[in-house]
Amino acid sequence: MSEQKKIPVILDGDPGHDDAIAWTLARACGRFDILAVTSAAGNCGIEKSTYNARRICRLIGIDAPIAKGCPQPFIEPAMNAPSVHGESGLDGPVLPEPDRPLSELNAVELMAKVISENEDPVTVVSTGPLTNTAAFLLAHPELKSKIARISLMGGGISTGNWTPAAEFNILVDPEAAKTVFESGVPILMAGLDVTEKALIFPSDFERIRALQNPVSDIVSAWLEFFYIFHKSIGYAGAPMHDPCAVMALIHPEIFRMQPMHVDIETCGEYSRGATIGDVLGLSGKEPNATVILGVDRDAFADYLVDAMKFYGEAKKA
Ligand code: BDR
Ligand code: CA
C-alpha cells in the first residue's frame, strides 16, 4: 500500500500548554510535513512564547525553522493569560533549552518563504491569536491560493470563555481574526463548541504517563497542570482546545462539522471578539468556514494517548 502523502503545515501558536500538546500530537502522528513554526503573542508575551516554542521543538524533535511573530495585536495592547498557563506561559515541567538559533526572518517573512517555495499548498495551523496569519495575508495576498486552509483554534458559536461573548484567541486580536475570516481562504474552525467537549481526564493522562517515554512524562505533566486549573473553575477535565485544530486534520471522522458563515464582531459594546456563526443560514452569505461542533470524546482521547507512543519508538529507532 502506498504511504499517504504528508500534509505540509506551518504551526503558528502561543505556547501555552494546549499549543504544546497540539504540536506534540502533530509531530507524533506522522501525517504532517512540518515546514515552519511561528510564535504568536497571546498566552504570554512574544519573547516568552518564542522561547517556549523553541524549547518544545527541541523536546519533540521538530527541526523546521522557527520564527518570532508579531509582538502586538493589530490595534489593542497585548493581552496575556498567566492565570491559565502561569507566568512563563508554560509553567510546569522543566524543558530542555533551545539548541538551534531562531530564524533571521520574522514569522510573516518565514510564512511567505515557506509557502511560496513549497510545491503544494500549505495548511496553516493557528492555535493562538491570528495576528501573524492575518499580517501574512495582508502582506502577501498573491500567496493566498497557496494556502490549502487555515485550521484554527478560536472563537465559539455558542459561548465565549474570556467574556460572555468572546473566546481568548479571537478577543486578543479581533481585527486579525476578521482579516482571516474575510480572506476567502478555507477555514476549519475548532472553537469552544467542540474544544470544551474534547476533555482529557486524569485516567487519560495517567495512560500517557504510563508510557514512560521522555516526552510522555512531560505531556502528562502539562495535561495535569491544565486539568488542575480547569478543575478549579468547574471543568470535569482539561479541555483540549488547540489539539482539536490538529486532530481534526488527521481524524475528521470523529468530529461533527457544519459549513457556515462566520463574522467577527469588532465593535460591539459587549460582544467585541465574538464569532457570529450563521447556524441557520439566515444571512444569505456563503459559508466561509467549516465549524466543528462536536467530537467523539473517547476516540479523541484514545488517539491522543496512542500518538504519544511515537516518542518511545523514536528513541528506540
Ligand atoms: C485558547 O486560549 C489559550 O489560552 C489556549 O492556548 C487556547 O489556544 C482557548 O481559549
Ligand atoms: Ca493557544
PDB file of N, CA, C and O in Angstrom, residues 17-18 20-22 24 90-93 198-209 215-231 237-241 243 300-301 304-305 308:
ATOM      1  N   HIS A  17       0.150  25.490  27.242  1.00  0.00           N
ATOM      2  CA  HIS A  17       0.099  24.044  27.422  1.00  0.00           C
ATOM      3  C   HIS A  17      -0.615  23.336  26.275  1.00  0.00           C
ATOM      4  O   HIS A  17      -0.125  22.328  25.775  1.00  0.00           O
ATOM      5  N   ASP A  18      -1.785  23.851  25.885  1.00  0.00           N
ATOM      6  CA  ASP A  18      -2.527  23.103  24.863  1.00  0.00           C
ATOM      7  C   ASP A  18      -1.912  23.296  23.475  1.00  0.00           C
ATOM      8  O   ASP A  18      -1.974  22.390  22.641  1.00  0.00           O
ATOM      9  N   ALA A  20       1.324  23.391  23.104  1.00  0.00           N
ATOM     10  CA  ALA A  20       2.442  22.447  23.190  1.00  0.00           C
ATOM     11  C   ALA A  20       1.947  21.024  22.923  1.00  0.00           C
ATOM     12  O   ALA A  20       2.600  20.247  22.201  1.00  0.00           O
ATOM     13  N   ILE A  21       0.789  20.683  23.467  1.00  0.00           N
ATOM     14  CA  ILE A  21       0.255  19.334  23.260  1.00  0.00           C
ATOM     15  C   ILE A  21      -0.168  19.164  21.794  1.00  0.00           C
ATOM     16  O   ILE A  21       0.047  18.108  21.189  1.00  0.00           O
ATOM     17  N   ALA A  22      -0.728  20.223  21.219  1.00  0.00           N
ATOM     18  CA  ALA A  22      -1.109  20.171  19.802  1.00  0.00           C
ATOM     19  C   ALA A  22       0.123  19.899  18.926  1.00  0.00           C
ATOM     20  O   ALA A  22       0.083  19.073  18.009  1.00  0.00           O
ATOM     21  N   THR A  24       2.913  18.547  19.865  1.00  0.00           N
ATOM     22  CA  THR A  24       3.427  17.218  20.192  1.00  0.00           C
ATOM     23  C   THR A  24       2.646  16.155  19.414  1.00  0.00           C
ATOM     24  O   THR A  24       3.220  15.187  18.904  1.00  0.00           O
ATOM     25  N   LEU A  90       4.149  28.645  30.090  1.00  0.00           N
ATOM     26  CA  LEU A  90       4.208  27.182  30.008  1.00  0.00           C
ATOM     27  C   LEU A  90       4.809  26.652  31.315  1.00  0.00           C
ATOM     28  O   LEU A  90       5.823  25.958  31.328  1.00  0.00           O
ATOM     29  N   ASP A  91       4.157  27.021  32.425  1.00  0.00           N
ATOM     30  CA  ASP A  91       4.665  26.573  33.723  1.00  0.00           C
ATOM     31  C   ASP A  91       4.507  25.051  33.844  1.00  0.00           C
ATOM     32  O   ASP A  91       3.644  24.456  33.211  1.00  0.00           O
ATOM     33  N   GLY A  92       5.348  24.465  34.713  1.00  0.00           N
ATOM     34  CA  GLY A  92       5.252  23.016  34.925  1.00  0.00           C
ATOM     35  C   GLY A  92       6.613  22.376  34.763  1.00  0.00           C
ATOM     36  O   GLY A  92       7.614  22.892  35.269  1.00  0.00           O
ATOM     37  N   PRO A  93       6.683  21.265  34.040  1.00  0.00           N
ATOM     38  CA  PRO A  93       7.934  20.513  33.970  1.00  0.00           C
ATOM     39  C   PRO A  93       9.077  21.300  33.331  1.00  0.00           C
ATOM     40  O   PRO A  93       8.846  22.167  32.482  1.00  0.00           O
ATOM     41  N   ALA A 198     -13.859  18.208  24.119  1.00  0.00           N
ATOM     42  CA  ALA A 198     -12.676  17.349  23.972  1.00  0.00           C
ATOM     43  C   ALA A 198     -11.908  17.369  25.298  1.00  0.00           C
ATOM     44  O   ALA A 198     -10.827  17.938  25.407  1.00  0.00           O
ATOM     45  N   LEU A 199     -12.507  16.750  26.305  1.00  0.00           N
ATOM     46  CA  LEU A 199     -11.938  16.794  27.654  1.00  0.00           C
ATOM     47  C   LEU A 199     -10.999  15.607  27.884  1.00  0.00           C
ATOM     48  O   LEU A 199     -11.312  14.483  27.504  1.00  0.00           O
ATOM     49  N   ILE A 200      -9.896  15.906  28.507  1.00  0.00           N
ATOM     50  CA  ILE A 200      -8.975  14.844  28.916  1.00  0.00           C
ATOM     51  C   ILE A 200      -9.067  14.715  30.430  1.00  0.00           C
ATOM     52  O   ILE A 200      -8.963  15.699  31.170  1.00  0.00           O
ATOM     53  N   PHE A 201      -9.288  13.471  30.863  1.00  0.00           N
ATOM     54  CA  PHE A 201      -9.477  13.190  32.286  1.00  0.00           C
ATOM     55  C   PHE A 201      -8.171  12.650  32.884  1.00  0.00           C
ATOM     56  O   PHE A 201      -7.289  12.181  32.159  1.00  0.00           O
ATOM     57  N   PRO A 202      -8.082  12.657  34.231  1.00  0.00           N
ATOM     58  CA  PRO A 202      -6.876  12.093  34.857  1.00  0.00           C
ATOM     59  C   PRO A 202      -6.564  10.677  34.380  1.00  0.00           C
ATOM     60  O   PRO A 202      -5.404  10.324  34.176  1.00  0.00           O
ATOM     61  N   SER A 203      -7.594   9.868  34.159  1.00  0.00           N
ATOM     62  CA  SER A 203      -7.324   8.486  33.704  1.00  0.00           C
ATOM     63  C   SER A 203      -6.610   8.502  32.343  1.00  0.00           C
ATOM     64  O   SER A 203      -5.802   7.613  32.049  1.00  0.00           O
ATOM     65  N   ASP A 204      -6.884   9.518  31.521  1.00  0.00           N
ATOM     66  CA  ASP A 204      -6.217   9.612  30.213  1.00  0.00           C
ATOM     67  C   ASP A 204      -4.758  10.029  30.388  1.00  0.00           C
ATOM     68  O   ASP A 204      -3.860   9.454  29.774  1.00  0.00           O
ATOM     69  N   PHE A 205      -4.530  11.071  31.208  1.00  0.00           N
ATOM     70  CA  PHE A 205      -3.115  11.465  31.308  1.00  0.00           C
ATOM     71  C   PHE A 205      -2.290  10.458  32.105  1.00  0.00           C
ATOM     72  O   PHE A 205      -1.074  10.374  31.927  1.00  0.00           O
ATOM     73  N   GLU A 206      -2.961   9.645  32.918  1.00  0.00           N
ATOM     74  CA  GLU A 206      -2.204   8.555  33.568  1.00  0.00           C
ATOM     75  C   GLU A 206      -1.822   7.490  32.535  1.00  0.00           C
ATOM     76  O   GLU A 206      -0.763   6.874  32.637  1.00  0.00           O
ATOM     77  N   ARG A 207      -2.667   7.285  31.526  1.00  0.00           N
ATOM     78  CA  ARG A 207      -2.309   6.341  30.453  1.00  0.00           C
ATOM     79  C   ARG A 207      -1.094   6.857  29.693  1.00  0.00           C
ATOM     80  O   ARG A 207      -0.225   6.089  29.282  1.00  0.00           O
ATOM     81  N   ILE A 208      -1.039   8.187  29.509  1.00  0.00           N
ATOM     82  CA  ILE A 208       0.130   8.761  28.815  1.00  0.00           C
ATOM     83  C   ILE A 208       1.368   8.633  29.694  1.00  0.00           C
ATOM     84  O   ILE A 208       2.439   8.232  29.233  1.00  0.00           O
ATOM     85  N   ARG A 209       1.189   8.915  30.992  1.00  0.00           N
ATOM     86  CA  ARG A 209       2.341   8.821  31.908  1.00  0.00           C
ATOM     87  C   ARG A 209       2.894   7.396  31.924  1.00  0.00           C
ATOM     88  O   ARG A 209       4.109   7.179  31.958  1.00  0.00           O
ATOM     89  N   VAL A 215       9.006  12.120  26.455  1.00  0.00           N
ATOM     90  CA  VAL A 215       8.025  13.145  26.108  1.00  0.00           C
ATOM     91  C   VAL A 215       6.695  12.876  26.819  1.00  0.00           C
ATOM     92  O   VAL A 215       6.012  13.805  27.263  1.00  0.00           O
ATOM     93  N   SER A 216       6.339  11.618  26.960  1.00  0.00           N
ATOM     94  CA  SER A 216       5.044  11.305  27.588  1.00  0.00           C
ATOM     95  C   SER A 216       5.011  11.800  29.034  1.00  0.00           C
ATOM     96  O   SER A 216       3.966  12.239  29.526  1.00  0.00           O
ATOM     97  N   ASP A 217       6.137  11.748  29.712  1.00  0.00           N
ATOM     98  CA  ASP A 217       6.187  12.269  31.091  1.00  0.00           C
ATOM     99  C   ASP A 217       5.834  13.747  31.112  1.00  0.00           C
ATOM    100  O   ASP A 217       5.094  14.222  31.967  1.00  0.00           O
ATOM    101  N   ILE A 218       6.392  14.484  30.162  1.00  0.00           N
ATOM    102  CA  ILE A 218       6.166  15.934  30.126  1.00  0.00           C
ATOM    103  C   ILE A 218       4.749  16.247  29.669  1.00  0.00           C
ATOM    104  O   ILE A 218       4.073  17.105  30.245  1.00  0.00           O
ATOM    105  N   VAL A 219       4.269  15.529  28.670  1.00  0.00           N
ATOM    106  CA  VAL A 219       2.899  15.770  28.193  1.00  0.00           C
ATOM    107  C   VAL A 219       1.903  15.480  29.310  1.00  0.00           C
ATOM    108  O   VAL A 219       0.950  16.245  29.529  1.00  0.00           O
ATOM    109  N   SER A 220       2.107  14.413  30.050  1.00  0.00           N
ATOM    110  CA  SER A 220       1.157  14.113  31.136  1.00  0.00           C
ATOM    111  C   SER A 220       1.237  15.195  32.214  1.00  0.00           C
ATOM    112  O   SER A 220       0.215  15.584  32.791  1.00  0.00           O
ATOM    113  N   ALA A 221       2.435  15.740  32.443  1.00  0.00           N
ATOM    114  CA  ALA A 221       2.559  16.830  33.426  1.00  0.00           C
ATOM    115  C   ALA A 221       1.854  18.097  32.921  1.00  0.00           C
ATOM    116  O   ALA A 221       1.187  18.805  33.685  1.00  0.00           O
ATOM    117  N   TRP A 222       1.994  18.400  31.629  1.00  0.00           N
ATOM    118  CA  TRP A 222       1.269  19.560  31.066  1.00  0.00           C
ATOM    119  C   TRP A 222      -0.241  19.356  31.213  1.00  0.00           C
ATOM    120  O   TRP A 222      -0.971  20.272  31.573  1.00  0.00           O
ATOM    121  N   LEU A 223      -0.676  18.131  30.887  1.00  0.00           N
ATOM    122  CA  LEU A 223      -2.118  17.849  30.974  1.00  0.00           C
ATOM    123  C   LEU A 223      -2.613  17.986  32.413  1.00  0.00           C
ATOM    124  O   LEU A 223      -3.689  18.520  32.670  1.00  0.00           O
ATOM    125  N   GLU A 224      -1.806  17.512  33.342  1.00  0.00           N
ATOM    126  CA  GLU A 224      -2.205  17.587  34.747  1.00  0.00           C
ATOM    127  C   GLU A 224      -2.275  19.044  35.203  1.00  0.00           C
ATOM    128  O   GLU A 224      -3.210  19.456  35.886  1.00  0.00           O
ATOM    129  N   PHE A 225      -1.294  19.842  34.770  1.00  0.00           N
ATOM    130  CA  PHE A 225      -1.281  21.274  35.098  1.00  0.00           C
ATOM    131  C   PHE A 225      -2.560  21.934  34.570  1.00  0.00           C
ATOM    132  O   PHE A 225      -3.241  22.684  35.271  1.00  0.00           O
ATOM    133  N   PHE A 226      -2.877  21.633  33.319  1.00  0.00           N
ATOM    134  CA  PHE A 226      -4.042  22.235  32.660  1.00  0.00           C
ATOM    135  C   PHE A 226      -5.332  21.751  33.327  1.00  0.00           C
ATOM    136  O   PHE A 226      -6.290  22.517  33.502  1.00  0.00           O
ATOM    137  N   TYR A 227      -5.329  20.485  33.726  1.00  0.00           N
ATOM    138  CA  TYR A 227      -6.506  19.902  34.383  1.00  0.00           C
ATOM    139  C   TYR A 227      -6.733  20.576  35.747  1.00  0.00           C
ATOM    140  O   TYR A 227      -7.868  20.946  36.085  1.00  0.00           O
ATOM    141  N   ILE A 228      -5.670  20.756  36.501  1.00  0.00           N
ATOM    142  CA  ILE A 228      -5.823  21.326  37.852  1.00  0.00           C
ATOM    143  C   ILE A 228      -6.414  22.730  37.759  1.00  0.00           C
ATOM    144  O   ILE A 228      -7.338  23.082  38.502  1.00  0.00           O
ATOM    145  N   PHE A 229      -5.921  23.533  36.809  1.00  0.00           N
ATOM    146  CA  PHE A 229      -6.500  24.874  36.653  1.00  0.00           C
ATOM    147  C   PHE A 229      -7.981  24.765  36.284  1.00  0.00           C
ATOM    148  O   PHE A 229      -8.838  25.417  36.893  1.00  0.00           O
ATOM    149  N   HIS A 230      -8.284  23.970  35.299  1.00  0.00           N
ATOM    150  CA  HIS A 230      -9.677  23.916  34.830  1.00  0.00           C
ATOM    151  C   HIS A 230     -10.615  23.300  35.859  1.00  0.00           C
ATOM    152  O   HIS A 230     -11.767  23.707  35.971  1.00  0.00           O
ATOM    153  N   LYS A 231     -10.111  22.352  36.626  1.00  0.00           N
ATOM    154  CA  LYS A 231     -10.936  21.760  37.698  1.00  0.00           C
ATOM    155  C   LYS A 231     -11.326  22.854  38.698  1.00  0.00           C
ATOM    156  O   LYS A 231     -12.447  22.903  39.186  1.00  0.00           O
ATOM    157  N   GLY A 237     -12.673  18.035  33.114  1.00  0.00           N
ATOM    158  CA  GLY A 237     -11.407  17.569  32.544  1.00  0.00           C
ATOM    159  C   GLY A 237     -10.660  18.745  31.947  1.00  0.00           C
ATOM    160  O   GLY A 237     -11.108  19.895  32.044  1.00  0.00           O
ATOM    161  N   ALA A 238      -9.519  18.446  31.334  1.00  0.00           N
ATOM    162  CA  ALA A 238      -8.731  19.503  30.689  1.00  0.00           C
ATOM    163  C   ALA A 238      -9.211  19.651  29.250  1.00  0.00           C
ATOM    164  O   ALA A 238      -9.119  18.700  28.462  1.00  0.00           O
ATOM    165  N   PRO A 239      -9.735  20.833  28.877  1.00  0.00           N
ATOM    166  CA  PRO A 239     -10.223  20.991  27.503  1.00  0.00           C
ATOM    167  C   PRO A 239      -9.064  21.092  26.517  1.00  0.00           C
ATOM    168  O   PRO A 239      -8.179  21.929  26.679  1.00  0.00           O
ATOM    169  N   MET A 240      -9.106  20.259  25.514  1.00  0.00           N
ATOM    170  CA  MET A 240      -8.010  20.211  24.529  1.00  0.00           C
ATOM    171  C   MET A 240      -8.294  21.168  23.377  1.00  0.00           C
ATOM    172  O   MET A 240      -8.485  20.768  22.222  1.00  0.00           O
ATOM    173  N   HIS A 241      -8.279  22.483  23.735  1.00  0.00           N
ATOM    174  CA  HIS A 241      -8.599  23.488  22.715  1.00  0.00           C
ATOM    175  C   HIS A 241      -7.728  23.303  21.464  1.00  0.00           C
ATOM    176  O   HIS A 241      -8.213  23.008  20.384  1.00  0.00           O
ATOM    177  N   PRO A 243      -5.263  21.139  20.539  1.00  0.00           N
ATOM    178  CA  PRO A 243      -5.123  19.848  19.848  1.00  0.00           C
ATOM    179  C   PRO A 243      -6.279  19.539  18.895  1.00  0.00           C
ATOM    180  O   PRO A 243      -6.106  18.789  17.930  1.00  0.00           O
ATOM    181  N   PHE A 300     -11.173  10.642  20.658  1.00  0.00           N
ATOM    182  CA  PHE A 300     -10.180  11.719  20.719  1.00  0.00           C
ATOM    183  C   PHE A 300      -9.091  11.365  21.745  1.00  0.00           C
ATOM    184  O   PHE A 300      -7.890  11.438  21.468  1.00  0.00           O
ATOM    185  N   ALA A 301      -9.537  10.967  22.936  1.00  0.00           N
ATOM    186  CA  ALA A 301      -8.576  10.642  23.998  1.00  0.00           C
ATOM    187  C   ALA A 301      -7.707   9.453  23.590  1.00  0.00           C
ATOM    188  O   ALA A 301      -6.483   9.469  23.794  1.00  0.00           O
ATOM    189  N   LEU A 304      -5.111  10.528  21.085  1.00  0.00           N
ATOM    190  CA  LEU A 304      -4.053  11.345  21.699  1.00  0.00           C
ATOM    191  C   LEU A 304      -3.076  10.453  22.469  1.00  0.00           C
ATOM    192  O   LEU A 304      -1.852  10.578  22.328  1.00  0.00           O
ATOM    193  N   VAL A 305      -3.628   9.548  23.253  1.00  0.00           N
ATOM    194  CA  VAL A 305      -2.772   8.650  24.037  1.00  0.00           C
ATOM    195  C   VAL A 305      -1.906   7.818  23.096  1.00  0.00           C
ATOM    196  O   VAL A 305      -0.687   7.698  23.276  1.00  0.00           O
ATOM    197  N   MET A 308       1.233   9.357  21.514  1.00  0.00           N
ATOM    198  CA  MET A 308       2.394   9.608  22.369  1.00  0.00           C
ATOM    199  C   MET A 308       3.356   8.419  22.427  1.00  0.00           C
ATOM    200  O   MET A 308       4.495   8.543  22.883  1.00  0.00           O
TER     201      MET A 308
END
